[in-house]
Short mmCIF file of C-alpha atoms in Angstrom, two decimals:
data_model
loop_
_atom_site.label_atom_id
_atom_site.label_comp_id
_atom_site.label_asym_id
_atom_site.label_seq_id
_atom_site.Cartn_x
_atom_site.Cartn_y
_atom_site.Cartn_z
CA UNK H 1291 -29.67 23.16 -20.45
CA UNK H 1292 -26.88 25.34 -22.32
CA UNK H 1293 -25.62 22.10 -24.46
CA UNK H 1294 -29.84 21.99 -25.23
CA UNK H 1295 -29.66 25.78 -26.40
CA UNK H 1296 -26.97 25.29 -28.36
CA UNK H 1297 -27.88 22.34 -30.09
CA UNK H 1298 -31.05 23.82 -31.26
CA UNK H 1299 -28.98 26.95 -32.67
CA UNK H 1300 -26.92 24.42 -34.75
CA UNK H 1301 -30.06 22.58 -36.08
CA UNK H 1302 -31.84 26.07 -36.79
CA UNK H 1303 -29.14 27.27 -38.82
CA UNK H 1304 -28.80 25.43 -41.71
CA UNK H 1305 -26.86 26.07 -44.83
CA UNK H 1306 -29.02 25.59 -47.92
CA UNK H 1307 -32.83 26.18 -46.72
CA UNK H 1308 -34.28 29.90 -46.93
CA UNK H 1309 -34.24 31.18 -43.90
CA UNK H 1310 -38.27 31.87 -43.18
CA UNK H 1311 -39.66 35.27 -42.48
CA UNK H 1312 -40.24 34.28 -38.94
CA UNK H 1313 -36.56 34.34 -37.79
CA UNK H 1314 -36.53 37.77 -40.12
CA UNK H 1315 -34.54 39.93 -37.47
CA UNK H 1316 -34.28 43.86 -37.65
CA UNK H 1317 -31.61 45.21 -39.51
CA UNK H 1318 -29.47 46.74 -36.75
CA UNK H 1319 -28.09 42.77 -36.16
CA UNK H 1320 -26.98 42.39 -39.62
CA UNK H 1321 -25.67 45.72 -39.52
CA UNK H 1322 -23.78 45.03 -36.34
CA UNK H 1323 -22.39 41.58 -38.06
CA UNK H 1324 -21.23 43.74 -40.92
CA UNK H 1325 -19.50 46.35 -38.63
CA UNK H 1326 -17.68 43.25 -36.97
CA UNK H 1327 -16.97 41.86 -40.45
CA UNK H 1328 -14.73 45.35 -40.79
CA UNK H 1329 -12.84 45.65 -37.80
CA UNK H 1330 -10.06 43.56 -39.36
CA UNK H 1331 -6.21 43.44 -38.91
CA UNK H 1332 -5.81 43.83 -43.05
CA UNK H 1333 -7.87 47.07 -42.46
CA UNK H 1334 -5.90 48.59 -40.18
CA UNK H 1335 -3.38 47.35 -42.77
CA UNK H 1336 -3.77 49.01 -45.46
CA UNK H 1337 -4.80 51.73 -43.96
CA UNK H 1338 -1.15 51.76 -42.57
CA UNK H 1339 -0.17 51.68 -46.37
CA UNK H 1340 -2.25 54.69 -47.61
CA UNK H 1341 0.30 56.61 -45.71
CA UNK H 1342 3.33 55.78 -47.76
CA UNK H 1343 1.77 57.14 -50.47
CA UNK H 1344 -0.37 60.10 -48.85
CA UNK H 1345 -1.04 62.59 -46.18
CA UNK H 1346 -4.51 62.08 -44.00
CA UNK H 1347 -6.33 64.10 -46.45
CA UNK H 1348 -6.14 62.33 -49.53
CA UNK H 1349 -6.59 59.72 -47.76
CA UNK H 1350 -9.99 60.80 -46.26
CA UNK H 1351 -10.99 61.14 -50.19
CA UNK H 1352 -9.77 57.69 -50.82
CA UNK H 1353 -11.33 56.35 -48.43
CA UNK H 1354 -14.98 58.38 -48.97
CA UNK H 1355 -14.30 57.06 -53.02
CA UNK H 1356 -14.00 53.54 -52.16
CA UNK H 1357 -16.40 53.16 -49.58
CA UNK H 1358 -19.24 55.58 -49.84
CA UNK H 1359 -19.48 55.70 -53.36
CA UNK H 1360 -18.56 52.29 -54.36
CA UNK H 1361 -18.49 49.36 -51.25
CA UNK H 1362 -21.65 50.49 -50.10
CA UNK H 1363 -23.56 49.89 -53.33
CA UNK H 1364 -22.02 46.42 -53.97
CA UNK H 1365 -23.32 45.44 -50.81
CA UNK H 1366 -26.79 47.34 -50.42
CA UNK H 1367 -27.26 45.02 -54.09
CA UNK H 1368 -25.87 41.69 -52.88
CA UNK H 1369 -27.48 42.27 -49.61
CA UNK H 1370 -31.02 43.02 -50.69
CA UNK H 1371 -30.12 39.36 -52.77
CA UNK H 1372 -29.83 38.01 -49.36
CA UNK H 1373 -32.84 38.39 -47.96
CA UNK H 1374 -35.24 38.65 -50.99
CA UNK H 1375 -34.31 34.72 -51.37
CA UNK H 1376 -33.68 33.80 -47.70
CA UNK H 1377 -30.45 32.02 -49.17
CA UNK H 1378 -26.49 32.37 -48.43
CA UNK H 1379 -23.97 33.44 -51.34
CA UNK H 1380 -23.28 29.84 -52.34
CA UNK H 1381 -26.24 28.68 -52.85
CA UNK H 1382 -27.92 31.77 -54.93
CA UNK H 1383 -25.00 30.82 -56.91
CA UNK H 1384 -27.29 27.89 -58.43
CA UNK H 1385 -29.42 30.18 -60.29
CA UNK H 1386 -26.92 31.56 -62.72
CA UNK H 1387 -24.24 29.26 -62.61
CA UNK H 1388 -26.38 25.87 -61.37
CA UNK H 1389 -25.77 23.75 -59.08
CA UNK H 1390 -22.73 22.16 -60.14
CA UNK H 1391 -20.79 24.83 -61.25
CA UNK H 1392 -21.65 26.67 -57.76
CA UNK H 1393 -20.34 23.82 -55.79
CA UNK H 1394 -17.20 23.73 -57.63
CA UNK H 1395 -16.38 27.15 -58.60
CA UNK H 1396 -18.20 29.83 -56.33
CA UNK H 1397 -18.47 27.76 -53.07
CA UNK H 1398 -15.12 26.75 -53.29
CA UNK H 1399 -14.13 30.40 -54.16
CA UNK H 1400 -15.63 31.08 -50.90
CA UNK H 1401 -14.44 28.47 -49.02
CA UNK H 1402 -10.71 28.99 -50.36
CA UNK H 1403 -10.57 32.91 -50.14
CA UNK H 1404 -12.54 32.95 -46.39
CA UNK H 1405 -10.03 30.09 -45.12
CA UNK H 1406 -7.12 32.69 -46.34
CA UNK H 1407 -8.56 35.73 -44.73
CA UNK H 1408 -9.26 33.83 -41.33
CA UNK H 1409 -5.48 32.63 -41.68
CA UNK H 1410 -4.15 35.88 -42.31
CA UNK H 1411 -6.12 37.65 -38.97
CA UNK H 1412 -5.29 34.29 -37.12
CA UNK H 1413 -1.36 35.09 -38.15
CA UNK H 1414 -1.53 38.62 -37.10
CA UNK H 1415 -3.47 37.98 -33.58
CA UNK H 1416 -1.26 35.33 -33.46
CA UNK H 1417 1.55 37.83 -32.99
CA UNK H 1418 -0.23 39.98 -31.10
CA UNK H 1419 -0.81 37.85 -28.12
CA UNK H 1420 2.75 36.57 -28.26
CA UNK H 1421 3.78 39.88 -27.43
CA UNK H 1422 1.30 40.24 -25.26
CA UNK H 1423 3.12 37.02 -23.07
CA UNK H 1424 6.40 38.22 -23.90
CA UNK H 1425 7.01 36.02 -26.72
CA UNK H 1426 9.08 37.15 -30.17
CA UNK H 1427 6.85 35.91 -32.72
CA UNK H 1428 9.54 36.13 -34.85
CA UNK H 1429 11.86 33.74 -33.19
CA UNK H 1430 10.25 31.86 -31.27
CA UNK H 1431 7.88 29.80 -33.74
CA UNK H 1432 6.61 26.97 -31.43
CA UNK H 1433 5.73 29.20 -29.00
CA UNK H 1434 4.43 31.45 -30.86
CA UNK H 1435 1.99 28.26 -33.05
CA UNK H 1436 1.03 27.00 -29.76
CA UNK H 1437 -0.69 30.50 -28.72
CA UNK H 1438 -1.47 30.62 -32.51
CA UNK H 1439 -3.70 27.27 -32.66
CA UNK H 1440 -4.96 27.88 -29.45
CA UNK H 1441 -6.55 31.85 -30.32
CA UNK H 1442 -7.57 30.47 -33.86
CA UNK H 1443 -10.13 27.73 -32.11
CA UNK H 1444 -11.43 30.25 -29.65
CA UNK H 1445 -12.17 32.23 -32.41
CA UNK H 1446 -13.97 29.65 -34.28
CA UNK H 1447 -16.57 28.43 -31.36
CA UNK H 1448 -19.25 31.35 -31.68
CA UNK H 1449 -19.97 30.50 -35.79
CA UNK H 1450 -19.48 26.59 -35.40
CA UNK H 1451 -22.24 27.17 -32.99
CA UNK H 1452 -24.48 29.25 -35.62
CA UNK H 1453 -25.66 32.82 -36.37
CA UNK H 1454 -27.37 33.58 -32.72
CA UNK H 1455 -24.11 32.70 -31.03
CA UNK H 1456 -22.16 35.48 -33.31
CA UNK H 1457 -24.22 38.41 -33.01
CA UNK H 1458 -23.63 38.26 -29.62
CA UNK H 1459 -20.02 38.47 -29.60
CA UNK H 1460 -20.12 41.55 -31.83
CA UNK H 1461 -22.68 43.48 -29.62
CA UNK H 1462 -19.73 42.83 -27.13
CA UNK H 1463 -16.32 43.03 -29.39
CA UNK H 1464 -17.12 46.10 -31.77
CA UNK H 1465 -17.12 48.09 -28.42
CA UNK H 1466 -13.65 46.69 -27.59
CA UNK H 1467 -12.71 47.40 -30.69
CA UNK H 1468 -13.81 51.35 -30.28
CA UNK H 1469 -12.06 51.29 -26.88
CA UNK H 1470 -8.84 50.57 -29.12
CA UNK H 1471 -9.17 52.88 -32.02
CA UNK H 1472 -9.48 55.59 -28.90
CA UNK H 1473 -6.39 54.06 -27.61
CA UNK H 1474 -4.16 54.05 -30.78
CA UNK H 1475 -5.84 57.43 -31.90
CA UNK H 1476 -4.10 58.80 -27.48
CA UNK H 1477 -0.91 56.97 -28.64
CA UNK H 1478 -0.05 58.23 -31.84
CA UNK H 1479 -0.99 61.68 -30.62
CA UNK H 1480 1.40 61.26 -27.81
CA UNK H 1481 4.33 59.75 -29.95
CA UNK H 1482 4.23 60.97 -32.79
CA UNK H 1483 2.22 64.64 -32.19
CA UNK H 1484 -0.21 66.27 -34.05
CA UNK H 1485 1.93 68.40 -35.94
CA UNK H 1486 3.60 65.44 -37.39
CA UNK H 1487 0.58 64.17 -38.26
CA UNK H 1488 -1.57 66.42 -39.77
CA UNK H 1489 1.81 67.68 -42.08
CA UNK H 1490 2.48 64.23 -43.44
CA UNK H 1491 2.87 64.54 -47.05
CA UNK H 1492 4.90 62.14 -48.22
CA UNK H 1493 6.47 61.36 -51.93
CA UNK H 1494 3.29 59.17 -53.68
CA UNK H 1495 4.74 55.69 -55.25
CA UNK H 1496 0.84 54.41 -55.60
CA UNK H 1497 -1.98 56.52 -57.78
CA UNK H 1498 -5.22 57.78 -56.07
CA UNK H 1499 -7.02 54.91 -58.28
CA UNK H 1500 -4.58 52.83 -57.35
CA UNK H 1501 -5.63 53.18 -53.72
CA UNK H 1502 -8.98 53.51 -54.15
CA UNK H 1503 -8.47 49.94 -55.23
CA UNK H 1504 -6.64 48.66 -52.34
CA UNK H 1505 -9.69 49.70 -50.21
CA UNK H 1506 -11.24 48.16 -52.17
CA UNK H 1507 -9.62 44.82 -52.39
CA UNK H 1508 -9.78 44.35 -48.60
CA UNK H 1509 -14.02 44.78 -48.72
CA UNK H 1510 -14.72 43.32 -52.55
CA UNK H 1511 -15.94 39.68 -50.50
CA UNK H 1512 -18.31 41.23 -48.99
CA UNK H 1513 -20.29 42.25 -52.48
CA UNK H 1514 -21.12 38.39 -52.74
CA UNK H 1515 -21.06 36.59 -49.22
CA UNK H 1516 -23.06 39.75 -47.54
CA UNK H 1517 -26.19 37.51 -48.73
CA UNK H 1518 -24.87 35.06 -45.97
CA UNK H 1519 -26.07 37.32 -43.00
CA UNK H 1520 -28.86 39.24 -44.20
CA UNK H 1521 -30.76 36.43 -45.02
CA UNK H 1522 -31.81 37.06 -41.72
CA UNK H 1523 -32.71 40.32 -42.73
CA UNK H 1524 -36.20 41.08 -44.12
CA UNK H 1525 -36.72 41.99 -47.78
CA UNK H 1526 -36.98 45.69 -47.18
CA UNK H 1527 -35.05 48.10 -49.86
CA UNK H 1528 -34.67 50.28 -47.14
CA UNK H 1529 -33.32 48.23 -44.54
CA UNK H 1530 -30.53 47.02 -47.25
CA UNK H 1531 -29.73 50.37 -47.60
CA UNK H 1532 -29.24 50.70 -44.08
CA UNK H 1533 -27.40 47.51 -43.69
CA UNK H 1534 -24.12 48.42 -44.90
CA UNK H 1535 -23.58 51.51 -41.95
CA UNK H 1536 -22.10 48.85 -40.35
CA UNK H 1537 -19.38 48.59 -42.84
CA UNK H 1538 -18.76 52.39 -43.43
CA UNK H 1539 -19.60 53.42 -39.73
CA UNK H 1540 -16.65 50.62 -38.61
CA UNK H 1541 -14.29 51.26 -41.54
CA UNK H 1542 -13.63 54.44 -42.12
CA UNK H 1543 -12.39 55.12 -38.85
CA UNK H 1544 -10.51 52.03 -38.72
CA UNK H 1545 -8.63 52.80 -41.88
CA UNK H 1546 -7.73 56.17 -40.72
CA UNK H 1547 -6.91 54.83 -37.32
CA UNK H 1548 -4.48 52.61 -39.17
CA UNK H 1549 -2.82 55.21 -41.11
CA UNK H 1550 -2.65 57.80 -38.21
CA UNK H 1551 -0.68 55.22 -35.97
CA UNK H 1552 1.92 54.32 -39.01
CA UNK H 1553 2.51 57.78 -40.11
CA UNK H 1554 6.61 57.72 -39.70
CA UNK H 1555 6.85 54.49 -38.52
CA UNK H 1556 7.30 53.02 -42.13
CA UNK H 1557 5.75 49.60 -41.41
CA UNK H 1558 2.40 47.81 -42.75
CA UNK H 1559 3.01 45.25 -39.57
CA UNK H 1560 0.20 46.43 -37.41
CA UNK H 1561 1.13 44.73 -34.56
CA UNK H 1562 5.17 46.37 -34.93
CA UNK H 1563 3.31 49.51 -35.04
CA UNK H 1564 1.85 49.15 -32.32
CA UNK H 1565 5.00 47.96 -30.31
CA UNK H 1566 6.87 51.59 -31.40
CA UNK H 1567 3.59 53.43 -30.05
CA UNK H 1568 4.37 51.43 -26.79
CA UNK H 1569 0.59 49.93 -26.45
CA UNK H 1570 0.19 48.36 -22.94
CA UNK H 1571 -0.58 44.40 -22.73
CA UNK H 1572 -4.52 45.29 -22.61
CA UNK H 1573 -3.98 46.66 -26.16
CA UNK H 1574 -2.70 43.36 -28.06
CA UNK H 1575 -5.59 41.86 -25.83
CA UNK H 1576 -8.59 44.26 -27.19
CA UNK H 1577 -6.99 43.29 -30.75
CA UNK H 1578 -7.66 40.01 -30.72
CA UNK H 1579 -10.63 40.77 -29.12
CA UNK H 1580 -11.93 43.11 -31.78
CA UNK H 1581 -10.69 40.79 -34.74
CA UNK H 1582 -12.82 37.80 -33.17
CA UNK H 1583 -15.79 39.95 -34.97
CA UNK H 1584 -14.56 39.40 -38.47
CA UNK H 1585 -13.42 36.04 -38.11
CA UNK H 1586 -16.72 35.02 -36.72
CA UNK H 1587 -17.86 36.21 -40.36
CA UNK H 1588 -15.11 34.18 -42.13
CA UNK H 1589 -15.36 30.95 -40.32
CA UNK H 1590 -19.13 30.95 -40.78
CA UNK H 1591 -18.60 32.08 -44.65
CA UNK H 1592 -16.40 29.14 -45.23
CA UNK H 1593 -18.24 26.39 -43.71
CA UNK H 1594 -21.58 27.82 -45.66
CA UNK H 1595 -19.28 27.38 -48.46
CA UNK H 1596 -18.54 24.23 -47.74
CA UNK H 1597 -21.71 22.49 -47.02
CA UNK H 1598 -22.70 23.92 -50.40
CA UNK H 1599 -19.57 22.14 -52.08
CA UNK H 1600 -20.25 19.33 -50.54
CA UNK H 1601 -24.72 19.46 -50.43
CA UNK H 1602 -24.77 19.11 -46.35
CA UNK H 1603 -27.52 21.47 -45.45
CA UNK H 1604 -27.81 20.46 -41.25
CA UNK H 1605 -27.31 22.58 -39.39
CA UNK H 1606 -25.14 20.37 -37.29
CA UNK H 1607 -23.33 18.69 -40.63
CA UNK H 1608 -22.55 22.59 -41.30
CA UNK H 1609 -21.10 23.26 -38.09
CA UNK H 1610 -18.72 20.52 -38.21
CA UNK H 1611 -17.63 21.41 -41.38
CA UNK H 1612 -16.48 25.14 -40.06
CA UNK H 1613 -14.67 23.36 -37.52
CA UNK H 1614 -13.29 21.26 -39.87
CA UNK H 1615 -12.13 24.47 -42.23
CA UNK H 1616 -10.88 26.41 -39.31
CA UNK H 1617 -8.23 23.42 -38.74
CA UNK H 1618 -7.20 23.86 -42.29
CA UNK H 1619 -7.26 27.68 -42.09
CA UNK H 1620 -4.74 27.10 -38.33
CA UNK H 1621 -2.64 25.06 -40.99
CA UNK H 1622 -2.53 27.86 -43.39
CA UNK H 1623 -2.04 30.49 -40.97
CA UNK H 1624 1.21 28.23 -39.28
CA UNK H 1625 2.47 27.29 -42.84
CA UNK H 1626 3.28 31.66 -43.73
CA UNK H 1627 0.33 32.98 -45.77
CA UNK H 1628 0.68 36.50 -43.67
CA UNK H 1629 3.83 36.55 -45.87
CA UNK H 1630 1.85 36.72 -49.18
CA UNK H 1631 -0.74 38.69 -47.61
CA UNK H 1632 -0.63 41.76 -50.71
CA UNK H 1633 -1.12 38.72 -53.37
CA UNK H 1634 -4.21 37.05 -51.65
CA UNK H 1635 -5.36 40.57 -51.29
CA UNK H 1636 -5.37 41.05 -55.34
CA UNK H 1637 -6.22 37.86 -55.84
CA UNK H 1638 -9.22 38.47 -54.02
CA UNK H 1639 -10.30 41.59 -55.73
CA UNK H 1640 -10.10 39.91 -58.86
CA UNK H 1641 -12.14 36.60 -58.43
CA UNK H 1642 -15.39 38.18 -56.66
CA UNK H 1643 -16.03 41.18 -58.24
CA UNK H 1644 -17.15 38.59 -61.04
CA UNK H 1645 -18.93 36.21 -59.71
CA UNK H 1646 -20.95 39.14 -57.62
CA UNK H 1647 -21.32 40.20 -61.54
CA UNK H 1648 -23.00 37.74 -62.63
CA UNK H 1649 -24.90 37.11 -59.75
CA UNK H 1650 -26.22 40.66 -59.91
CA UNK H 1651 -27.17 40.48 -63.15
CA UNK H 1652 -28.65 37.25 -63.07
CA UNK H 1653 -30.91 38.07 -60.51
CA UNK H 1654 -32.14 41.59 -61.61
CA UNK H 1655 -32.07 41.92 -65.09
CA UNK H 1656 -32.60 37.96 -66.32
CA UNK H 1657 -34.81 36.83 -63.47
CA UNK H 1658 -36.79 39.82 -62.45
CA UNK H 1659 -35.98 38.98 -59.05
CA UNK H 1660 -36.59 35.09 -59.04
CA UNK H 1661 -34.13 32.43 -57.41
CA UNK H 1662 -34.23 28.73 -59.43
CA UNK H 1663 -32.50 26.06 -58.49
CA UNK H 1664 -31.19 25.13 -61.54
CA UNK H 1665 -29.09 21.48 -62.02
CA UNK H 1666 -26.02 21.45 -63.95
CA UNK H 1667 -23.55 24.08 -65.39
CA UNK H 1668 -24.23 26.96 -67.13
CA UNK H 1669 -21.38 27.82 -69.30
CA UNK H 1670 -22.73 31.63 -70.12
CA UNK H 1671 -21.45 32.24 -66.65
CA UNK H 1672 -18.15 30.52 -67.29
CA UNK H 1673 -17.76 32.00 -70.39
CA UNK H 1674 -18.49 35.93 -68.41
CA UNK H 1675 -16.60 35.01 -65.29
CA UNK H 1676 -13.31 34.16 -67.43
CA UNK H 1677 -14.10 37.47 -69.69
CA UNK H 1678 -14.16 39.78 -66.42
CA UNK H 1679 -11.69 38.21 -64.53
CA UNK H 1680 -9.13 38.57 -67.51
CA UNK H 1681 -10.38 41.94 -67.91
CA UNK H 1682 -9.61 42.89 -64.28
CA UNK H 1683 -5.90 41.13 -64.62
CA UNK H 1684 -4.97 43.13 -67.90
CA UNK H 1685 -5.99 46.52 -65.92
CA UNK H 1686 -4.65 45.62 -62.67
CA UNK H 1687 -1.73 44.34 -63.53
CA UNK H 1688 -0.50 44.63 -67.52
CA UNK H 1689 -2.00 47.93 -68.46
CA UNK H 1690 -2.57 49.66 -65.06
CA UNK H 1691 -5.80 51.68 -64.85
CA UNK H 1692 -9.13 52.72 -63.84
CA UNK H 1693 -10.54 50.23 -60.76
CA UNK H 1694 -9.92 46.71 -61.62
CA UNK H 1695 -12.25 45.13 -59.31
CA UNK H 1696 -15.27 47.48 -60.34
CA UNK H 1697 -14.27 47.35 -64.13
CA UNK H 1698 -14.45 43.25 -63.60
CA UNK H 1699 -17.68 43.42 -61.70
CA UNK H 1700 -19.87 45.73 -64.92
CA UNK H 1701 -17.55 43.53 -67.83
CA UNK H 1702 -18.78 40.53 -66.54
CA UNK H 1703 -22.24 41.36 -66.04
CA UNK H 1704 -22.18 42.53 -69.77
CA UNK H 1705 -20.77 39.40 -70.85
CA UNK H 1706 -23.09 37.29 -68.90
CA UNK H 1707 -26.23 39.34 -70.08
CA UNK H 1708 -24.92 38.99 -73.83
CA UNK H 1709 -23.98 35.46 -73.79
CA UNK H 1710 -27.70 34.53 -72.00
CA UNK H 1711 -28.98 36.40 -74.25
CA UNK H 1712 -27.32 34.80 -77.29
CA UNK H 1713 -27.77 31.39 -76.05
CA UNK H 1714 -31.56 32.10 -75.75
CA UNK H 1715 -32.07 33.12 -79.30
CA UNK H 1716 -29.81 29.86 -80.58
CA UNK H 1717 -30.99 27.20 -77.87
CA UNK H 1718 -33.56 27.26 -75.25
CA UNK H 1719 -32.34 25.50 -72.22
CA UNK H 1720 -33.45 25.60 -68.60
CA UNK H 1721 -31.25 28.17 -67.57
CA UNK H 1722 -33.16 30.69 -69.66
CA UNK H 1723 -35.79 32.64 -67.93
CA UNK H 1724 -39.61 31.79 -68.65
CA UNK H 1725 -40.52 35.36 -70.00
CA UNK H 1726 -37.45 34.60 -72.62
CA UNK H 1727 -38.69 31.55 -73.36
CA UNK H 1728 -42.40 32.89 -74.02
CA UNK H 1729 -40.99 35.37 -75.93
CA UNK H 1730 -38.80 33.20 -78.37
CA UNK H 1731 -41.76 31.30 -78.97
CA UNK H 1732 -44.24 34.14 -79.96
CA UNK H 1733 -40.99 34.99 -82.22
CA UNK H 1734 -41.32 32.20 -83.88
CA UNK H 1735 -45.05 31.96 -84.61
CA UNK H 1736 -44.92 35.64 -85.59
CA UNK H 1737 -44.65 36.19 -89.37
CA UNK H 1738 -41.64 38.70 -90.31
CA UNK H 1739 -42.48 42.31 -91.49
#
């Protein structure tokens, strides 16, 4: 009877098809997906960064900058994208970039940067649960792979299975994951003190931009692949709106958890951090607990991402193409990428903040609001995708300034608008809108004045 149930989830939840208003769900379960999407390891991360730089106030502004004002817009937008067409991130990709160009550049975006971010949390858990069992994870590396491989494929069983199977384990994990940020919130108080605490002002080596953007950077995904989970959510500006709570409601805490249990301790190595607090074994237990949330959301991200690349749309041909990405994501996360985990993180907020560019765009201001499944490649996009992405290197990383991944995100859309627009008035193809087509022609039958 189970193996019945959850065959039929795998068959319902396919990866191309809209997702019909019938299986619509309320959007409290989207919003509870998204508030497992943020209680992440890199979170807690960075927020264990901020406090090299800054004392818990600035970093309550940082943190109200980059997500109140900025993360919660990118994904109220890409959301309401979501369940307008019924469709995941990969596949809305068709209308402004078409089909090919979707397979090989955004899906495989997808695929590539989800794989690395499931790596990364499977690394860190990794670690977690080898001290946990007594185990010096940096030591003792086949011990520590073996508990690695076997964590990573319990994480992966609730999104091979589908959608229904996840947002279960987040009504149950997010609570673990509160249970912890009480924990570490007792700890640090009890270690480090208040006084400590609330006086930390260190010596800045990062600007307040320049944190804003590695907020950022850790949530910038979720502007495009936050179409992947509320196409289950109805087409309701409101509930859009509402949607991303789950993001802010998780994430600022868990940020300023992160910083408030590294203040002093001068490491970004969550799980090191949480050895000098002297966290019982439960705690390394509830962490890999809690992170299950967020890698249910990148495991089911990257196989979406791959049945687009490679046009399965079964529901069961999509979940064994998540479990066939989460054995190369174990292979990533054994082969080091924790090591390079700043890099990816850059990386990151440089790539999607222009495809969710022209995706935006596309949608709202080109196709009133339409989705087309258009064949073939549309160069426009390649053309504004290479423009914003260049944009965002030169002021991330050769001239320093402003927000990178934002400033990629509107020069993109600008190209992308420009270049459709240019293309329309030179050569009609089908990637121009009808009401641009009508419009050309009525130009050309009208006589000049």
């Amino acid at each position: 009877m189970e193996e019945k149930k959850i065959n039929s989830s795998m068959e319902r939840d396919t990866a191309l098809a809209s997702i019909p208003m019938s299986e619509r769900q309320h959007w409290l379960t989207p919003a509870m997906i998204f508030g497992g999407l943020e209680f992440t390891i890199p979170v807690l991360m960075v927020g264990a960064m901020l406090t090299a730089s800054f004392g818990l106030s600035s970093v309550f502004w940082i943190l109200f900058t980059a997500l109140i004002v900025f993360q919660w817009a990118g994904n109220a937008i890409g959301g309401y994208i979501g369940a307008k067409t019924g469709r995941s991130s990969s596949v809305i990709a068709r209308s402004s970039f078409g089909s090919a160009q979707a397979k090989v550049i955004v899906a495989l975006t997808i695929f590539i940067v989800s794989l690395g971010w499931w790596a990364v949390q499977t690394s860190v858990a990794g670690n977690a649960i080898s001290v946990m069992v007594g185990i010096d994870y940096t030591k003792q590396w086949l011990a520590w792979a073996v508990v690695t491989v076997v964590i990573g494929l319990i994480f992966a069983i609730p999104s091979i299975i589908g959608y229904s199977s996840m947002k279960w384990t987040d009504y149950l994990a997010v609570p673990a994951g509160l249970i912890l940020v009480i924990a570490s919130i007792i700890l640090a108080l009890k270690n480090i003190g208040w006084e400590k605490i609330s006086s930390w002002s260190p010596e800045p080596t990062m600007t307040f931009l320049a944190a804003v953007s590695l907020v950022i950077g850790v949530n910038v995904s979720q502007w495009v692949i936050s179409s992947d989970y509320t196409r289950y959510a109805k087409p309701k500006i409101k509930d859009n709106i509402l949607i991303p709570l789950g993001i802010i409601g998780v994430g600022f805490p868990l940020f300023y958890v992160g910083a408030i249990m590294s203040v002093g301790v001068g490491s970004a190595d969550i799980v090191q951090v949480m050895v000098n607090l002297g966290f019982p074994f439960w705690g390394f237990l509830i962490l890999w607990f809690a992170t299950w949330t967020s890698q249910l959301v990148n495991n089911y991200s990257m196989g979406l991402a791959l049945a687009n690349l490679l046009n399965v749309n079964s529901g069961k041909g999509r979940a064994l193409l998540t479990f066939i990405g989460t054995l190369i994501a174990i292979g990533a996360a054994l082969a080091g990428i924790l090591d390079y985990f700043m890099d990816f993180l850059y990386m990151t907020a440089l790539i999607y903040p222009a495809i969710a560019g022209v995706i935006f765009v596309d949608f709202f201001l080109v196709r009133n609001q339409e989705w087309v499944d258009n064949p073939g490649w549309n160069w426009m996009a390649t053309i504004a995708i290479v423009v914003g992405t260049l944009f965002g290197y030169y002021t991330q990383y050769v001239n320093p300034m402003g927000l990178p991944a934002v400033q990629s995100l509107i020069a993109t859309g600008i190209s992308y608008y420009v270049c459709m627009k240019v293309k329309a008035k030179a050569a009609l193809d089908h990637f121009t809108p009808e009401h641009w087509n009508e419009f050309k022609k009525q130009e050309s039958i009208s006589p000049n004045i």
